[in-house]
Amino acid sequence: MNQTKQAKEHEDGPMHLQKEDKNEVEQNELRFRRTSQAAILAQLPSRQTFFSEAGFTLGRRLSCIERRKSHLHQRASMTPSIAVGMEDDDAEEMVMANRRVSHAVSITDGVKSITDQWERTQSIKAMVASIHTKRKYRDEILQEPVQRTQIWKYQQKKAWQNFKQQTKNVLYQLELWSGAFKEIEGQFGTSVMTYFRFMRWLLFLNFYLMVVMLGLTMVPYVIKINRPWSFLDSPHPNNTGSNFTGDDFFEKALNCTKNYIGFLDNQTNSEDWGSKALDTLQGTGWMEHTVLFYGTYFNKTYSLPLVEGRLTYNMGLSYLLATGAAFLVSFFLLVKNSAKGVKSSVLDEGSGQMTQFCNKVFGGWDFCISNQKAAKEKHKNLTQELRGDLDNQKLLWKIENRTTREKAKLYSIRVVVNTVVLGFLVGSLYLIYYANNKLIDLQREFGDVHPIVQTLIQFMPSVTITLLNIIVPIIFKKLVEFEDYMPAFQMQITLLRTVILRLASLLVLMGSLYGMVVKDHDHFVDDCGNKRWQTINNTSEAPIKCWETYVGQQIYKLIILDFLVPFVLTFIVEYPRRLVYQKFHERFKVVNMMGQQEFDLPKAVLDLVYTQTLCWMGLFFCPFIPMMSLVKCFIFFYVKKGTVLNNCIQPVRPFRTSKSNSLFIAVLFISFIISCGPMTYMIGTISPSQSCGPFRVYSVENFIFFDTIRNLIFTFPSDAQKFFHIFGTMAFFIPAIGLTCFFMYYYCVQAVGYKRRAKLLKEDLIMEGKDKQFLLARVNEAWMYIEG
Amino acid sequence: MKYRLEFCDVISKDNMGGGSSIFTKQELDDYQELTYFTKKEIHHVYKRFKSLAPNPEAVTKATKLSRDELYALPEIKVNPFKDRIVRVFSSSGDDSMTFEDFLDMMSVFCDHAPLAIKIEYAFRIYDFDEDDSLGREDLRKLIDRLTGEMKLGESDMEQLIQAVIEESDLDNDDGLSFAEFEHKMTKNPEFVTSFRIRM
């Protein structure tokens, strides 16, 4: 290298260097510097392990362990290195050999007790070397004589490790659908996988909810211990000697129930098989008085054969607490899952434009892909994505140079589009509200028409919601193109708008139901806790004799529709579309332009979130809903798997896996909070029906659901009562809120501090790098001086 | 020796019940200790190793699979970095792998392996000229492999390489050292999910 450089200088002479020759000389110099720099760099202690047999990290790992253990001992050699048996260039051989003598630290350094020995062998797993090498080092460690102190601690650790290993083995076998996951991953990569993983997580969530709800409500209802089967057979409370303060409430409940059951029997007896089938879809008729809905449950009294007297199972309390527990379980699981997302997104500082290229280039290829076709598509997608990102960068450069006039124009367009979107949202919500109210009028008009027509009318609000959920997002997608955002932001904002639409439509539904249940009506008598107990004036509107079951039925209808419509759509739209494409795409250009079905990830996830929201909303009124959600998840997994593997192609712009996961969980969390709110409000303000349900026997006038808990607290000893009363007073809440705010502020400030520290450390790193370059240049000069 | 035997006694509990005829208990325990696999997974990996050999019946632990035989594994076959993977993990440096090499490779790519070890091996795989740094040539080859048949234009390629180096080169040596690579990849949440092969 040196000679070449000198020869070059002789040839050209420093005076007459042409531009190209100058460049070439510079290139040569650069190359020379780099090679000699590389030679020098290789001698740095932190790089020395590269050429060693042990591989890269042994020195680094050991240095970590050394530092941890030796910060008390202040060892001289802070970066030990292992230089064993190298095969490298002659140039560095000499220097390395010297270093070997002076700095060699063996892997057994610092191993004194048997615990140390064990920990060191565990750390070998993380070594970057072949198994053969690792085994050699492991044996070396084991052969060191050690003190057998603290055997007990070591054995504890060992047993714990074994236990963890065994449970991992067992759990790994139990993992549901792992074979299917591998298949999908091989063909589509990890971004589509997040959808299926999310589905599996929801499945388990519904399973836990089902266990809690059914275990506390249905199981005690059904078990056979000499129980009364219907409320009308319950023994009068006076006989049991319990503490009911007034038995006129009990009498009232009895009368109301008799009326209600008589009404129901009247209806069901006059129905034929066709009507019964329709009833299954709607949840009315024969289904109304089954365990499915809230209405059948009541406070049971059991008489055990061996025990004297009777036991009451306080079904009301357990129903309320079961709902509460179900929500708590959901909340807990949601928070746990979102914590994972938060952790990884905190690391991802400066995301978006700054790091996208690095991430895409180094993490772009999915090593899971095992399918030739999928690999080709992945290549294509990656190229397109990279090109798209490069265009984005050029666009960003352009945006920075946007004139004020262009900006003004763009902002006014955005304002217009946002107004249009808002208009659509309000319009859809009004449509739903209108449909709900029209229902009543339509019922009045078509009261005595064929039952199928009646069913269709009943389904009208649900169908409206479903149709709007399909059509309006498509409009949003078209609209957002006018706003000229970055593509990733476009997707996020469309998702946000669709989520608002869905949740708002559900809220409007609940709102109109609330209006129906709570307002006084001219045509109806208010009795037995129901505002629409009986019809006056011979109207053909149906009375609602048990409003909780009615609300449960509306949600049940929504769920049935939510199950049937995508199911049917998959078979009617997606499979034929693939067949059409396969047969005709060469002949007809239109077919080719429409393209193949792309897997619409945001829409699919929103569907899942929507189902789960319905589940949470209807939990109180229909305890079987988690089971229905569970079944739906299970069936849909296979349906979606089939359609994805057969009909769809990879999405052109794949989602970033981690970000999308945290986005889905965030949307789910918002839906959770939104479904808690109306339900709690409804339960907290409306009086329960006296004709059905476990709360039918009031204990005071103007009884509400939560009074059950109050009654329970009154039965506690007075000290315990005082303790619970404190929770309700201001003296507890205000300090509690204050304390919570204080902790939140503290953590926020801490986070800001950490960010600053990270920034300072990065600047330090940069400075160190510059220092290193400087020093290398000096060493290089010295080297050249010595050699030349 | 005395301590070694005692150590092995404690750790060699037969967790899975029925033993295996291919590996001794000692070997299985060894592998479990030195890799990130459970015993069942080790058997699974061995099955796949056997399926790649031209003569599955004659496969022993000492069998070496040549490069072309290794390329038959579906995940490796379609991988644009297959030659680098095989080169990095081949302990004899001649692109052939014994079962232990294969096990090592699968252990690095499995779910349980920590991020640090994946980053190490990724760096080695991406380092085409093996000079312990990802220079411009390395990046160029990397991007070429990624794009497959459709190549990026020259100006696009330059823009991309420049962007990558700007984003991650902290010490201005026109390439990525291991420290810089590690610094970037620990913050990349996609890396850990994409750098894995499921058995």
mmCIF file of C-alpha atoms in Angstrom, chain A residues 197-432:
data_model
loop_
_atom_site.group_PDB
_atom_site.id
_atom_site.type_symbol
_atom_site.label_atom_id
_atom_site.label_comp_id
_atom_site.label_asym_id
_atom_site.label_seq_id
_atom_site.Cartn_x
_atom_site.Cartn_y
_atom_site.Cartn_z
ATOM 1 C CA ARG A 197 -52.383 -13.232 17.831
ATOM 2 C CA PHE A 198 -54.781 -10.497 18.881
ATOM 3 C CA MET A 199 -57.672 -12.834 18.100
ATOM 4 C CA ARG A 200 -56.168 -15.544 20.241
ATOM 5 C CA TRP A 201 -55.652 -13.110 23.110
ATOM 6 C CA LEU A 202 -59.300 -12.033 22.878
ATOM 7 C CA LEU A 203 -60.316 -15.665 22.883
ATOM 8 C CA PHE A 204 -58.602 -16.228 26.190
ATOM 9 C CA LEU A 205 -60.010 -12.997 27.598
ATOM 10 C CA ASN A 206 -63.526 -14.151 26.712
ATOM 11 C CA PHE A 207 -62.796 -17.508 28.237
ATOM 12 C CA TYR A 208 -61.915 -15.955 31.586
ATOM 13 C CA LEU A 209 -64.955 -13.685 31.419
ATOM 14 C CA MET A 210 -67.141 -16.668 30.665
ATOM 15 C CA VAL A 211 -65.795 -18.623 33.590
ATOM 16 C CA VAL A 212 -66.376 -15.733 35.976
ATOM 17 C CA MET A 213 -69.862 -14.851 34.795
ATOM 18 C CA LEU A 214 -71.258 -18.307 34.327
ATOM 19 C CA GLY A 215 -69.611 -19.683 37.431
ATOM 20 C CA LEU A 216 -71.250 -17.106 39.605
ATOM 21 C CA THR A 217 -74.632 -16.843 37.952
ATOM 22 C CA MET A 218 -75.646 -19.810 35.914
ATOM 23 C CA VAL A 219 -74.056 -22.580 37.897
ATOM 24 C CA PRO A 220 -75.702 -21.765 41.209
ATOM 25 C CA TYR A 221 -78.941 -21.366 39.334
ATOM 26 C CA VAL A 222 -78.851 -24.796 37.801
ATOM 27 C CA ILE A 223 -77.387 -27.061 40.436
ATOM 28 C CA LYS A 224 -79.818 -29.391 42.034
ATOM 29 C CA ILE A 225 -80.136 -28.935 45.737
ATOM 30 C CA ASN A 226 -83.882 -28.936 46.331
ATOM 31 C CA ARG A 227 -84.155 -25.529 44.828
ATOM 32 C CA PRO A 228 -87.251 -23.789 43.643
ATOM 33 C CA TRP A 229 -87.325 -23.612 39.905
ATOM 34 C CA SER A 230 -89.235 -20.412 39.499
ATOM 35 C CA PHE A 231 -89.682 -17.368 41.634
ATOM 36 C CA LEU A 232 -93.307 -18.192 42.119
ATOM 37 C CA ASP A 233 -92.330 -21.317 44.024
ATOM 38 C CA SER A 234 -90.073 -19.459 46.404
ATOM 39 C CA PRO A 235 -91.024 -19.681 50.006
ATOM 40 C CA HIS A 236 -92.391 -16.528 51.545
ATOM 41 C CA PRO A 237 -89.669 -14.716 53.416
ATOM 42 C CA ASN A 238 -91.641 -14.580 56.615
ATOM 43 C CA ASN A 239 -91.353 -18.329 56.850
ATOM 44 C CA THR A 240 -87.597 -18.264 56.637
ATOM 45 C CA GLY A 241 -87.206 -15.662 59.311
ATOM 46 C CA SER A 242 -84.836 -13.490 57.277
ATOM 47 C CA ASN A 243 -84.617 -9.759 57.624
ATOM 48 C CA PHE A 244 -87.001 -8.414 55.055
ATOM 49 C CA THR A 245 -88.439 -5.283 56.482
ATOM 50 C CA GLY A 246 -91.617 -5.318 54.491
ATOM 51 C CA ASP A 247 -93.291 -8.173 52.805
ATOM 52 C CA ASP A 248 -95.458 -5.924 50.691
ATOM 53 C CA PHE A 249 -92.456 -5.576 48.413
ATOM 54 C CA PHE A 250 -92.363 -9.342 48.172
ATOM 55 C CA GLU A 251 -96.082 -9.473 47.416
ATOM 56 C CA LYS A 252 -95.632 -6.839 44.746
ATOM 57 C CA ALA A 253 -92.826 -8.832 43.166
ATOM 58 C CA LEU A 254 -94.959 -11.952 43.200
ATOM 59 C CA ASN A 255 -97.843 -10.246 41.462
ATOM 60 C CA CYS A 256 -95.666 -8.596 38.862
ATOM 61 C CA THR A 257 -93.909 -11.873 38.101
ATOM 62 C CA LYS A 258 -97.215 -13.678 37.728
ATOM 63 C CA ASN A 259 -98.395 -11.056 35.292
ATOM 64 C CA TYR A 260 -95.159 -11.177 33.293
ATOM 65 C CA ILE A 261 -95.043 -14.942 33.046
ATOM 66 C CA GLY A 262 -98.675 -15.072 32.081
ATOM 67 C CA PHE A 263 -98.008 -12.535 29.344
ATOM 68 C CA LEU A 264 -95.067 -14.512 28.053
ATOM 69 C CA ASP A 265 -96.948 -17.787 28.059
ATOM 70 C CA ASN A 266 -99.744 -16.135 26.133
ATOM 71 C CA GLN A 267 -97.317 -15.044 23.487
ATOM 72 C CA THR A 268 -95.404 -18.289 23.154
ATOM 73 C CA ASN A 269 -98.407 -20.547 23.147
ATOM 74 C CA SER A 270 -99.807 -18.859 20.106
ATOM 75 C CA GLU A 271 -96.687 -19.320 18.029
ATOM 76 C CA ASP A 272 -95.857 -21.899 15.460
ATOM 77 C CA TRP A 273 -92.490 -23.370 14.575
ATOM 78 C CA GLY A 274 -91.599 -20.573 12.175
ATOM 79 C CA SER A 275 -92.125 -17.947 14.806
ATOM 80 C CA LYS A 276 -90.124 -19.970 17.266
ATOM 81 C CA ALA A 277 -87.205 -20.032 14.847
ATOM 82 C CA LEU A 278 -87.441 -16.287 14.383
ATOM 83 C CA ASP A 279 -87.478 -15.941 18.108
ATOM 84 C CA THR A 280 -84.129 -17.633 18.311
ATOM 85 C CA LEU A 281 -82.675 -14.900 16.164
ATOM 86 C CA GLN A 282 -84.208 -12.169 18.196
ATOM 87 C CA GLY A 283 -84.008 -13.582 21.642
ATOM 88 C CA THR A 284 -87.698 -13.102 22.281
ATOM 89 C CA GLY A 285 -90.478 -15.550 22.877
ATOM 90 C CA TRP A 286 -89.361 -18.831 24.244
ATOM 91 C CA MET A 287 -85.827 -17.578 24.728
ATOM 92 C CA GLU A 288 -86.836 -14.760 26.956
ATOM 93 C CA HIS A 289 -87.326 -16.788 30.062
ATOM 94 C CA THR A 290 -84.249 -18.924 29.719
ATOM 95 C CA VAL A 291 -80.949 -18.716 31.510
ATOM 96 C CA LEU A 292 -79.623 -16.724 28.571
ATOM 97 C CA PHE A 293 -81.068 -13.469 29.781
ATOM 98 C CA TYR A 294 -81.209 -11.603 32.998
ATOM 99 C CA GLY A 295 -84.880 -12.246 33.569
ATOM 100 C CA THR A 296 -84.928 -15.757 34.919
ATOM 101 C CA TYR A 297 -82.544 -15.275 37.797
ATOM 102 C CA PHE A 298 -83.857 -14.675 41.259
ATOM 103 C CA ASN A 299 -82.703 -15.058 44.818
ATOM 104 C CA LYS A 300 -82.685 -18.727 45.414
ATOM 105 C CA THR A 301 -83.322 -20.453 48.620
ATOM 106 C CA TYR A 302 -81.883 -23.859 49.032
ATOM 107 C CA SER A 303 -82.735 -26.425 51.591
ATOM 108 C CA LEU A 304 -79.905 -28.786 52.167
ATOM 109 C CA PRO A 305 -81.017 -32.198 53.324
ATOM 110 C CA LEU A 306 -78.586 -32.384 56.220
ATOM 111 C CA VAL A 307 -78.653 -28.823 57.440
ATOM 112 C CA GLU A 308 -81.603 -27.402 59.304
ATOM 113 C CA GLY A 309 -83.305 -24.364 57.940
ATOM 114 C CA ARG A 310 -82.834 -22.848 54.584
ATOM 115 C CA LEU A 311 -79.892 -21.110 52.944
ATOM 116 C CA THR A 312 -80.392 -18.192 50.619
ATOM 117 C CA TYR A 313 -78.000 -17.743 47.755
ATOM 118 C CA ASN A 314 -77.914 -14.023 47.310
ATOM 119 C CA MET A 315 -78.118 -14.136 43.546
ATOM 120 C CA GLY A 316 -78.439 -10.380 43.300
ATOM 121 C CA LEU A 317 -75.186 -9.733 45.067
ATOM 122 C CA SER A 318 -73.359 -12.411 43.167
ATOM 123 C CA TYR A 319 -74.715 -11.155 39.842
ATOM 124 C CA LEU A 320 -73.511 -7.657 40.565
ATOM 125 C CA LEU A 321 -70.173 -8.811 41.867
ATOM 126 C CA ALA A 322 -69.710 -11.191 38.933
ATOM 127 C CA THR A 323 -70.106 -8.304 36.507
ATOM 128 C CA GLY A 324 -67.725 -6.229 38.560
ATOM 129 C CA ALA A 325 -65.183 -9.045 38.688
ATOM 130 C CA ALA A 326 -65.470 -9.606 34.941
ATOM 131 C CA PHE A 327 -64.698 -5.967 34.270
ATOM 132 C CA LEU A 328 -61.802 -6.042 36.697
ATOM 133 C CA VAL A 329 -60.322 -9.093 34.998
ATOM 134 C CA SER A 330 -60.636 -7.422 31.603
ATOM 135 C CA PHE A 331 -59.048 -4.263 32.925
ATOM 136 C CA PHE A 332 -56.169 -6.157 34.468
ATOM 137 C CA LEU A 333 -55.438 -8.143 31.314
ATOM 138 C CA LEU A 334 -55.701 -5.042 29.130
ATOM 139 C CA VAL A 335 -53.268 -3.088 31.255
ATOM 140 C CA LYS A 336 -50.821 -5.987 31.316
ATOM 141 C CA ASN A 337 -50.900 -6.286 27.555
ATOM 142 C CA SER A 338 -50.576 -2.576 26.890
ATOM 143 C CA ALA A 339 -47.599 -2.328 29.232
ATOM 144 C CA LYS A 340 -45.660 -4.501 26.799
ATOM 145 C CA GLY A 341 -46.422 -2.095 23.989
ATOM 146 C CA VAL A 342 -45.525 0.943 26.026
ATOM 147 C CA LYS A 343 -42.160 -0.557 26.947
ATOM 148 C CA SER A 344 -41.120 -1.076 23.369
ATOM 149 C CA SER A 345 -42.447 2.234 22.143
ATOM 150 C CA VAL A 346 -40.517 4.128 24.790
ATOM 151 C CA LEU A 347 -37.339 2.653 23.344
ATOM 152 C CA ASP A 348 -38.385 3.708 19.902
ATOM 153 C CA GLU A 349 -37.449 7.337 20.346
ATOM 154 C CA GLY A 350 -37.518 9.563 17.381
ATOM 155 C CA SER A 351 -39.615 7.137 15.452
ATOM 156 C CA GLY A 352 -41.267 7.856 12.182
ATOM 157 C CA GLN A 353 -39.015 9.625 9.792
ATOM 158 C CA MET A 354 -35.744 9.447 11.604
ATOM 159 C CA THR A 355 -35.099 5.764 11.948
ATOM 160 C CA GLN A 356 -37.246 4.281 9.277
ATOM 161 C CA PHE A 357 -34.494 3.518 6.832
ATOM 162 C CA CYS A 358 -32.272 1.719 9.272
ATOM 163 C CA ASN A 359 -35.139 -0.299 10.618
ATOM 164 C CA LYS A 360 -36.369 -1.259 7.199
ATOM 165 C CA VAL A 361 -33.005 -2.210 5.852
ATOM 166 C CA PHE A 362 -31.833 -4.266 8.813
ATOM 167 C CA GLY A 363 -35.118 -5.595 10.085
ATOM 168 C CA GLY A 364 -36.965 -5.663 6.795
ATOM 169 C CA TRP A 365 -36.562 -9.242 5.804
ATOM 170 C CA ASP A 366 -38.825 -11.599 7.697
ATOM 171 C CA PHE A 367 -36.754 -14.657 8.382
ATOM 172 C CA CYS A 368 -39.903 -16.660 9.075
ATOM 173 C CA ILE A 369 -40.972 -16.728 5.450
ATOM 174 C CA SER A 370 -40.646 -20.212 4.009
ATOM 175 C CA ASN A 371 -42.716 -20.003 0.859
ATOM 176 C CA GLN A 372 -41.200 -19.186 -2.537
ATOM 177 C CA LYS A 373 -44.200 -17.213 -3.671
ATOM 178 C CA ALA A 374 -44.352 -15.284 -0.436
ATOM 179 C CA ALA A 375 -40.645 -14.539 -0.649
ATOM 180 C CA LYS A 376 -41.038 -13.057 -4.098
ATOM 181 C CA GLU A 377 -43.901 -10.935 -2.877
ATOM 182 C CA LYS A 378 -41.899 -9.835 0.106
ATOM 183 C CA HIS A 379 -39.076 -8.742 -2.165
ATOM 184 C CA LYS A 380 -41.508 -6.818 -4.276
ATOM 185 C CA ASN A 381 -43.137 -5.221 -1.261
ATOM 186 C CA LEU A 382 -39.814 -4.289 0.278
ATOM 187 C CA THR A 383 -38.667 -2.660 -2.948
ATOM 188 C CA GLN A 384 -41.891 -0.770 -3.239
ATOM 189 C CA GLU A 385 -41.737 0.256 0.358
ATOM 190 C CA LEU A 386 -38.168 1.461 0.095
ATOM 191 C CA ARG A 387 -38.981 3.368 -3.063
ATOM 192 C CA GLY A 388 -42.026 4.810 -1.340
ATOM 193 C CA ASP A 389 -39.968 5.887 1.623
ATOM 194 C CA LEU A 390 -37.346 7.480 -0.566
ATOM 195 C CA ASP A 391 -40.130 9.340 -2.341
ATOM 196 C CA ASN A 392 -41.473 10.335 1.041
ATOM 197 C CA GLN A 393 -38.127 11.757 1.937
ATOM 198 C CA LYS A 394 -38.089 13.754 -1.263
ATOM 199 C CA LEU A 395 -41.627 14.846 -0.438
ATOM 200 C CA LEU A 396 -40.505 15.968 2.993
ATOM 201 C CA TRP A 397 -37.765 18.007 1.421
ATOM 202 C CA LYS A 398 -40.410 19.463 -0.824
ATOM 203 C CA ILE A 399 -42.744 20.181 2.081
ATOM 204 C CA GLU A 400 -40.075 22.150 3.805
ATOM 205 C CA ASN A 401 -39.933 24.278 0.732
ATOM 206 C CA ARG A 402 -43.640 24.765 0.455
ATOM 207 C CA THR A 403 -44.719 28.291 -0.182
ATOM 208 C CA THR A 404 -47.078 29.999 2.172
ATOM 209 C CA ARG A 405 -49.751 30.069 -0.479
ATOM 210 C CA GLU A 406 -49.594 26.343 -0.965
ATOM 211 C CA LYS A 407 -49.747 25.817 2.764
ATOM 212 C CA ALA A 408 -52.797 27.998 3.114
ATOM 213 C CA LYS A 409 -54.511 26.142 0.329
ATOM 214 C CA LEU A 410 -53.677 22.793 1.914
ATOM 215 C CA TYR A 411 -54.880 23.787 5.341
ATOM 216 C CA SER A 412 -58.169 25.076 3.996
ATOM 217 C CA ILE A 413 -58.673 21.768 2.142
ATOM 218 C CA ARG A 414 -57.986 19.912 5.364
ATOM 219 C CA VAL A 415 -60.497 21.989 7.270
ATOM 220 C CA VAL A 416 -63.113 21.320 4.611
ATOM 221 C CA VAL A 417 -62.444 17.579 4.636
ATOM 222 C CA ASN A 418 -62.618 17.424 8.410
ATOM 223 C CA THR A 419 -65.946 19.229 8.334
ATOM 224 C CA VAL A 420 -67.254 16.791 5.754
ATOM 225 C CA VAL A 421 -66.115 13.876 7.902
ATOM 226 C CA LEU A 422 -67.804 15.360 10.916
ATOM 227 C CA GLY A 423 -70.902 15.827 8.847
ATOM 228 C CA PHE A 424 -70.865 12.183 7.868
ATOM 229 C CA LEU A 425 -70.438 11.105 11.460
ATOM 230 C CA VAL A 426 -73.285 13.240 12.719
ATOM 231 C CA GLY A 427 -75.437 12.135 9.824
ATOM 232 C CA SER A 428 -74.871 8.455 10.517
ATOM 233 C CA LEU A 429 -75.560 8.889 14.197
ATOM 234 C CA TYR A 430 -78.758 10.705 13.477
ATOM 235 C CA LEU A 431 -79.751 7.951 11.074
ATOM 236 C CA ILE A 432 -79.328 5.363 13.785
#
